[in-house]
mmCIF file of C-alpha atoms in Angstrom:
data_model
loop_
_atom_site.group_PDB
_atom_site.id
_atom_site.type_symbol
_atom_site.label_atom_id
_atom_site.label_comp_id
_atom_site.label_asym_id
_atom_site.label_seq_id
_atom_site.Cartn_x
_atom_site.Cartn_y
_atom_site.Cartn_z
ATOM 1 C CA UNK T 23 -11.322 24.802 4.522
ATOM 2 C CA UNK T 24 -10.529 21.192 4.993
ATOM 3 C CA UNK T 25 -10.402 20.329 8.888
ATOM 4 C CA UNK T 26 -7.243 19.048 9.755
ATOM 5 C CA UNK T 27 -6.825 15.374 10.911
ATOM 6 C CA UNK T 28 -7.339 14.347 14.382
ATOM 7 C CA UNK T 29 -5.839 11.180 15.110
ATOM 8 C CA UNK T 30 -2.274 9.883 14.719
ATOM 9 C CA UNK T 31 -1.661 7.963 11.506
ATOM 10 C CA UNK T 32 0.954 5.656 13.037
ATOM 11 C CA UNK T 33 -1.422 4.739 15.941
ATOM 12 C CA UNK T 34 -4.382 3.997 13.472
ATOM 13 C CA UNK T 35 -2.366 1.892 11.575
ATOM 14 C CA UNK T 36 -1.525 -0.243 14.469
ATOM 15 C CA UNK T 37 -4.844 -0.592 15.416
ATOM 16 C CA UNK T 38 -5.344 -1.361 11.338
ATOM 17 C CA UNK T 39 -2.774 -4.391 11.789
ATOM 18 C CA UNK T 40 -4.408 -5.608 14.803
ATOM 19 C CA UNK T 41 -7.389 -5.979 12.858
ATOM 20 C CA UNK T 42 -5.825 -7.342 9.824
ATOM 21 C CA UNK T 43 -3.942 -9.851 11.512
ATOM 22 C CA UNK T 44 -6.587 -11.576 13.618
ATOM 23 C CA UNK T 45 -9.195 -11.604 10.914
ATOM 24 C CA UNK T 46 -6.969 -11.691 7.883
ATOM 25 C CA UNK T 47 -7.179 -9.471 4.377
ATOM 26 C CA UNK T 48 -10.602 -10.822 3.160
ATOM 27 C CA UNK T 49 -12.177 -10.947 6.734
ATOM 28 C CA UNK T 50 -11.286 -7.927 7.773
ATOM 29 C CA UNK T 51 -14.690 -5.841 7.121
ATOM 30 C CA UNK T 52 -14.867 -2.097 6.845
ATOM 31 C CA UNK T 53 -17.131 -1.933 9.921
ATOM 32 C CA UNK T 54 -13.955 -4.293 11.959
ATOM 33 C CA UNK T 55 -11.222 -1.507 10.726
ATOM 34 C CA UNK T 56 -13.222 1.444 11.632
ATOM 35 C CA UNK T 57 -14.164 -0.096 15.357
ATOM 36 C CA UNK T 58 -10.615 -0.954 15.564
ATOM 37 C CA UNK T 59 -9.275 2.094 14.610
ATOM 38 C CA UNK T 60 -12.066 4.058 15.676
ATOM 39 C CA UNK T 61 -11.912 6.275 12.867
ATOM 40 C CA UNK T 62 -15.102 7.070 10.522
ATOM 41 C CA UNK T 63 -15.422 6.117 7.296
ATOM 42 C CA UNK T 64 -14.688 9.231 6.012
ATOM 43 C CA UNK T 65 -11.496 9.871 7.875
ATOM 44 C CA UNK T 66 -10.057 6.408 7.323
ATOM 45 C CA UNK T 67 -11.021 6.881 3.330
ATOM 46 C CA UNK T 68 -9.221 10.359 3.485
ATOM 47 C CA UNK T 69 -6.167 8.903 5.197
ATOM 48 C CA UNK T 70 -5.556 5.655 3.672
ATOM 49 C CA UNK T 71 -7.188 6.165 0.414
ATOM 50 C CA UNK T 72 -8.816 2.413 0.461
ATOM 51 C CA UNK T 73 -8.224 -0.848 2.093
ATOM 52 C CA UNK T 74 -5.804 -2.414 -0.340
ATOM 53 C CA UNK T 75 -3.574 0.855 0.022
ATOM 54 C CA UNK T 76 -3.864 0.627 4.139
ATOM 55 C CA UNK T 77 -2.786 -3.111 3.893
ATOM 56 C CA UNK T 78 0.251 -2.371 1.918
ATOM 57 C CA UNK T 79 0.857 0.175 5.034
ATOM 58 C CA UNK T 80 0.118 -2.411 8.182
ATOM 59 C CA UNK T 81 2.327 -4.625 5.998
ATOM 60 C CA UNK T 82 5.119 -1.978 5.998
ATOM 61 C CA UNK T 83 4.837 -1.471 9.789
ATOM 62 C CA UNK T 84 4.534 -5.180 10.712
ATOM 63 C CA UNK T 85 7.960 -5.564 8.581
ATOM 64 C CA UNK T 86 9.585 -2.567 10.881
ATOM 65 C CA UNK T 87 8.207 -4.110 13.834
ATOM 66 C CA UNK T 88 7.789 -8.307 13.426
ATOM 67 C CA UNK T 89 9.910 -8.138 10.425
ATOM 68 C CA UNK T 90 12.558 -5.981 11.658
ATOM 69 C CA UNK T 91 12.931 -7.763 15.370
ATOM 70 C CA UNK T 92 13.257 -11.201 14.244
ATOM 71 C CA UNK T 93 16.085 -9.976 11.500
ATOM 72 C CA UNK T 94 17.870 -8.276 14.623
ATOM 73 C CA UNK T 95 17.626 -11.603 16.513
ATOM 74 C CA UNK T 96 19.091 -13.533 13.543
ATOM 75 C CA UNK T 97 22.037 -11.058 12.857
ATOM 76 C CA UNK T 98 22.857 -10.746 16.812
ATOM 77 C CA UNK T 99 26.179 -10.856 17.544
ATOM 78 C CA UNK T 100 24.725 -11.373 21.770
ATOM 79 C CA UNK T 101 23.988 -15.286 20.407
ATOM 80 C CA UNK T 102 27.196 -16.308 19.059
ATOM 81 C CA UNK T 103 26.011 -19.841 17.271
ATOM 82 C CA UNK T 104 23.913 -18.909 14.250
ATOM 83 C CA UNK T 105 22.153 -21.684 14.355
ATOM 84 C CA UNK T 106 21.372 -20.998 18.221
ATOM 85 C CA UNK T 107 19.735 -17.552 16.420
ATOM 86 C CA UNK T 108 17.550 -19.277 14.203
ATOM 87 C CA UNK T 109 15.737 -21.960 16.926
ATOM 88 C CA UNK T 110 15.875 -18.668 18.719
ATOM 89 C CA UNK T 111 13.456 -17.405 16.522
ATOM 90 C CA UNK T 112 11.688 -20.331 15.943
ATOM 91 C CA UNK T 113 10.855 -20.855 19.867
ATOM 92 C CA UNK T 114 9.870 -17.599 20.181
ATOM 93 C CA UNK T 115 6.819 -18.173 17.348
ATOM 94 C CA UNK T 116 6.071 -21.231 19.324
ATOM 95 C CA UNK T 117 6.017 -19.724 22.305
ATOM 96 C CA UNK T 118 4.179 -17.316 21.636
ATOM 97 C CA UNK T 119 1.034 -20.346 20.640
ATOM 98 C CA UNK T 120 1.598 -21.598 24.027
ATOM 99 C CA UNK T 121 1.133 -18.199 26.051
ATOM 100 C CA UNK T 122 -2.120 -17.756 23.654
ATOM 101 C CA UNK T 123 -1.072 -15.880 20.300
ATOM 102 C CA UNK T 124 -2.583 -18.004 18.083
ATOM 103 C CA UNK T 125 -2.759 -15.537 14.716
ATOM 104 C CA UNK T 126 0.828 -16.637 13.163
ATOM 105 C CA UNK T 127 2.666 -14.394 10.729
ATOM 106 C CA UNK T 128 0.550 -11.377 9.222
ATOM 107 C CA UNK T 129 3.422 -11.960 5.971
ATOM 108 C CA UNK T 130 2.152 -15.549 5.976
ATOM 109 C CA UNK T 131 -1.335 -14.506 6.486
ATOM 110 C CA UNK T 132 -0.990 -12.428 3.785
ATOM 111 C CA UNK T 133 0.790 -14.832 1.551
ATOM 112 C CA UNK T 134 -1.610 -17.512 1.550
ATOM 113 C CA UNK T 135 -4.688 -14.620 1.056
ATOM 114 C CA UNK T 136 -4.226 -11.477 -1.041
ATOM 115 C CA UNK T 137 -0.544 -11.798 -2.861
ATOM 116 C CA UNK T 138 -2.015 -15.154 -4.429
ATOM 117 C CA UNK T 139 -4.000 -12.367 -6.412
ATOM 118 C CA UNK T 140 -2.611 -8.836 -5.843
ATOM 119 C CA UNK T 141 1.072 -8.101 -7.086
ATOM 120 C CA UNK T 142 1.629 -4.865 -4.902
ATOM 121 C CA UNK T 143 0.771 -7.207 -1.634
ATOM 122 C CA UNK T 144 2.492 -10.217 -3.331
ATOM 123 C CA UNK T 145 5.848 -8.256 -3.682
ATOM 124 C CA UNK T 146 5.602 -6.424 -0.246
ATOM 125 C CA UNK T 147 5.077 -10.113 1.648
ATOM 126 C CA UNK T 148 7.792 -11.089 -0.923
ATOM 127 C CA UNK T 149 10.089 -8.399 0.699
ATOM 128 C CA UNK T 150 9.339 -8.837 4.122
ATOM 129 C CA UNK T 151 9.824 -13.102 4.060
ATOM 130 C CA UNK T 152 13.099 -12.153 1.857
ATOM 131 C CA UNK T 153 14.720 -9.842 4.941
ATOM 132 C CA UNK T 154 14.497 -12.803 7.145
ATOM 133 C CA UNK T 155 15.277 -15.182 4.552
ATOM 134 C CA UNK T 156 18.744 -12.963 4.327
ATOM 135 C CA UNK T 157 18.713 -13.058 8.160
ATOM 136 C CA UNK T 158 18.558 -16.333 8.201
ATOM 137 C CA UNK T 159 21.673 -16.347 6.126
ATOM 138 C CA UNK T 160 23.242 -14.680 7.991
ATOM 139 C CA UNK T 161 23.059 -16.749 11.024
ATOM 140 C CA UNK T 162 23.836 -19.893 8.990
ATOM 141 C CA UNK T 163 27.295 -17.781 8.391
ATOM 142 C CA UNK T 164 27.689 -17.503 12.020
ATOM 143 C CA UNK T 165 26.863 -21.463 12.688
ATOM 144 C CA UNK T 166 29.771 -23.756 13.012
ATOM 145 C CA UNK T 167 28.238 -26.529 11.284
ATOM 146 C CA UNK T 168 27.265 -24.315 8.244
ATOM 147 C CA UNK T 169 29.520 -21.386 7.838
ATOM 148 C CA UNK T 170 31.781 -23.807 5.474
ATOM 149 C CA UNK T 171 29.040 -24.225 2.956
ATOM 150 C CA UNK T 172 28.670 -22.711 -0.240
ATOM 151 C CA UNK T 173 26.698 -19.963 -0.853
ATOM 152 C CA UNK T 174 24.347 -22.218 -2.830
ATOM 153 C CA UNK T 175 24.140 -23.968 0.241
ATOM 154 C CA UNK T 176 23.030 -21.646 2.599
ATOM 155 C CA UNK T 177 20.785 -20.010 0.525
ATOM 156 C CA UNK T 178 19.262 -23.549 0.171
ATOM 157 C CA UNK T 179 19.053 -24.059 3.596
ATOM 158 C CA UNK T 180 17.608 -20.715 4.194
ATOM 159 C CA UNK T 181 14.670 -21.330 1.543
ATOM 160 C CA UNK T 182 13.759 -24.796 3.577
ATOM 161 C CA UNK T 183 14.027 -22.483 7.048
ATOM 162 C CA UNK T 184 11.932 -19.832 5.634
ATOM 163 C CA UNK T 185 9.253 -22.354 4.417
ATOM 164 C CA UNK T 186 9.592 -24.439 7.519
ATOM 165 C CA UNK T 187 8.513 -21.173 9.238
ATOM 166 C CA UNK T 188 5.949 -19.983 7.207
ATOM 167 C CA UNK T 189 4.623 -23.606 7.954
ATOM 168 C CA UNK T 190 4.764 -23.310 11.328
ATOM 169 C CA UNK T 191 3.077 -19.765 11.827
ATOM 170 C CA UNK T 192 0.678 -20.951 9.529
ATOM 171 C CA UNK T 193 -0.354 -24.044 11.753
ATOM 172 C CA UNK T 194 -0.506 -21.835 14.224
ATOM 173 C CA UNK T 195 -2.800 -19.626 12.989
ATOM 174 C CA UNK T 196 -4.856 -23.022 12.101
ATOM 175 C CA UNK T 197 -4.912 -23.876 15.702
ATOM 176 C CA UNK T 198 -2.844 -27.272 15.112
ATOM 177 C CA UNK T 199 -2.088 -29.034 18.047
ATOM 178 C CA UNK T 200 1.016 -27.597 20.094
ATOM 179 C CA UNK T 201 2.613 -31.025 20.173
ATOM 180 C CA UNK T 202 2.649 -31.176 15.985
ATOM 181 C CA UNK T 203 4.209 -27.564 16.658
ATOM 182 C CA UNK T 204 6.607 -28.085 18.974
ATOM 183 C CA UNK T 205 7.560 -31.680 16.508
ATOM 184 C CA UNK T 206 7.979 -28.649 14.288
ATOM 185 C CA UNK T 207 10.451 -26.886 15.681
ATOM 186 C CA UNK T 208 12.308 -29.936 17.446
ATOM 187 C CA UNK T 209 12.435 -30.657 13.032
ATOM 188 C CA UNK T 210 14.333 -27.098 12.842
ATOM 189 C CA UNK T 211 16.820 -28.349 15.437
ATOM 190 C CA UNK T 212 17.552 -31.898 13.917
ATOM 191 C CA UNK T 213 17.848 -29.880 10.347
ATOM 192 C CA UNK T 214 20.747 -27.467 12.222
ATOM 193 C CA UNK T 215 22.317 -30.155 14.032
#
């Protein structure tokens, strides 16, 4: 009779995406997730199957959290200028640098590491930068200067935004100065004004 599991999934794979997004995909090493989780090797095999497949599922609950928060943010009717939404957003990443978060965007981690090579990872970072690539359209909607442009339009701007982030969390992660960062998002600002 198997025994049955003694830890909560949902907590271990919190503790999986701390772990994942301060030493990324390829650093994280089986004996980092299993002090992290504190799981054995056995239980986090049983669980999770293998690393790829517990990836995909810190990737799912970073989108519900990370994901999920910024899209809520973007789409908030409490911030009535869209464009006041999205340097919202942006501030917040670079704030979080200057009170000492320095790992970026697990999506853009994850980007720039495993979906260059791995389709399942490429299309779940794919979906998570494409929910706040729609946020970010919807904001533009709410923005006086931009809720007269086409649809083509927006969605234009919203692909620069969305790489202009990615950029940014990923200097961040790089440890780039906070002066190029904040130049970075003072770039967001001129591109909304």
């Amino acid at each position: 009779m198997a025994r049955p599991r003694t830890f909560n999934t949902d907590d271990a794979v919190e503790k999986a995406m701390q772990v994942f997004w301060t030493h990324g995909y390829e650093g994280a090493s089986l004996p980092d997730l299993l002090e992290g989780m504190g799981l054995t090797r056995g239980s986090l095999y049983k669980a999770f199957t293998d690393k790829k497949t517990l990836f995909l599922k810190v990737l799912e609950h970073y989108e519900g959290q990370a994901v999920d928060s910024g899209v809520a943010v973007l789409e908030s009717a409490d911030i009535p200028n869209g464009a006041d939404r999205i340097m919202t957003v942006f501030t917040g990443a670079y704030r979080a640098v200057t009170e000492g978060d320095q790992r970026g965007c697990l999506l853009c981690t994850a980007a720039a590491g495993p979906s260059t090579y791995d389709d399942e990872i490429a299309h779940a970072v794919s979906k998570g930068l494409g929910a706040l690539r729609d946020g970010i359209c919807v904001a533009l909607q709410a923005s006086p200067k931009h809720e007269d442009m086409s649809d083509e339009a927006q969605g234009a701007l919203a692909d620069m935004l969305i790489a202009q982030y990615m950029g940014l969390r990923t200097m961040a992660r790089a440890r780039i100065d906070t002066n190029t960062l904040r130049n970075a998002v003072r770039s967001v600002g001129v591109m909304l004004a």
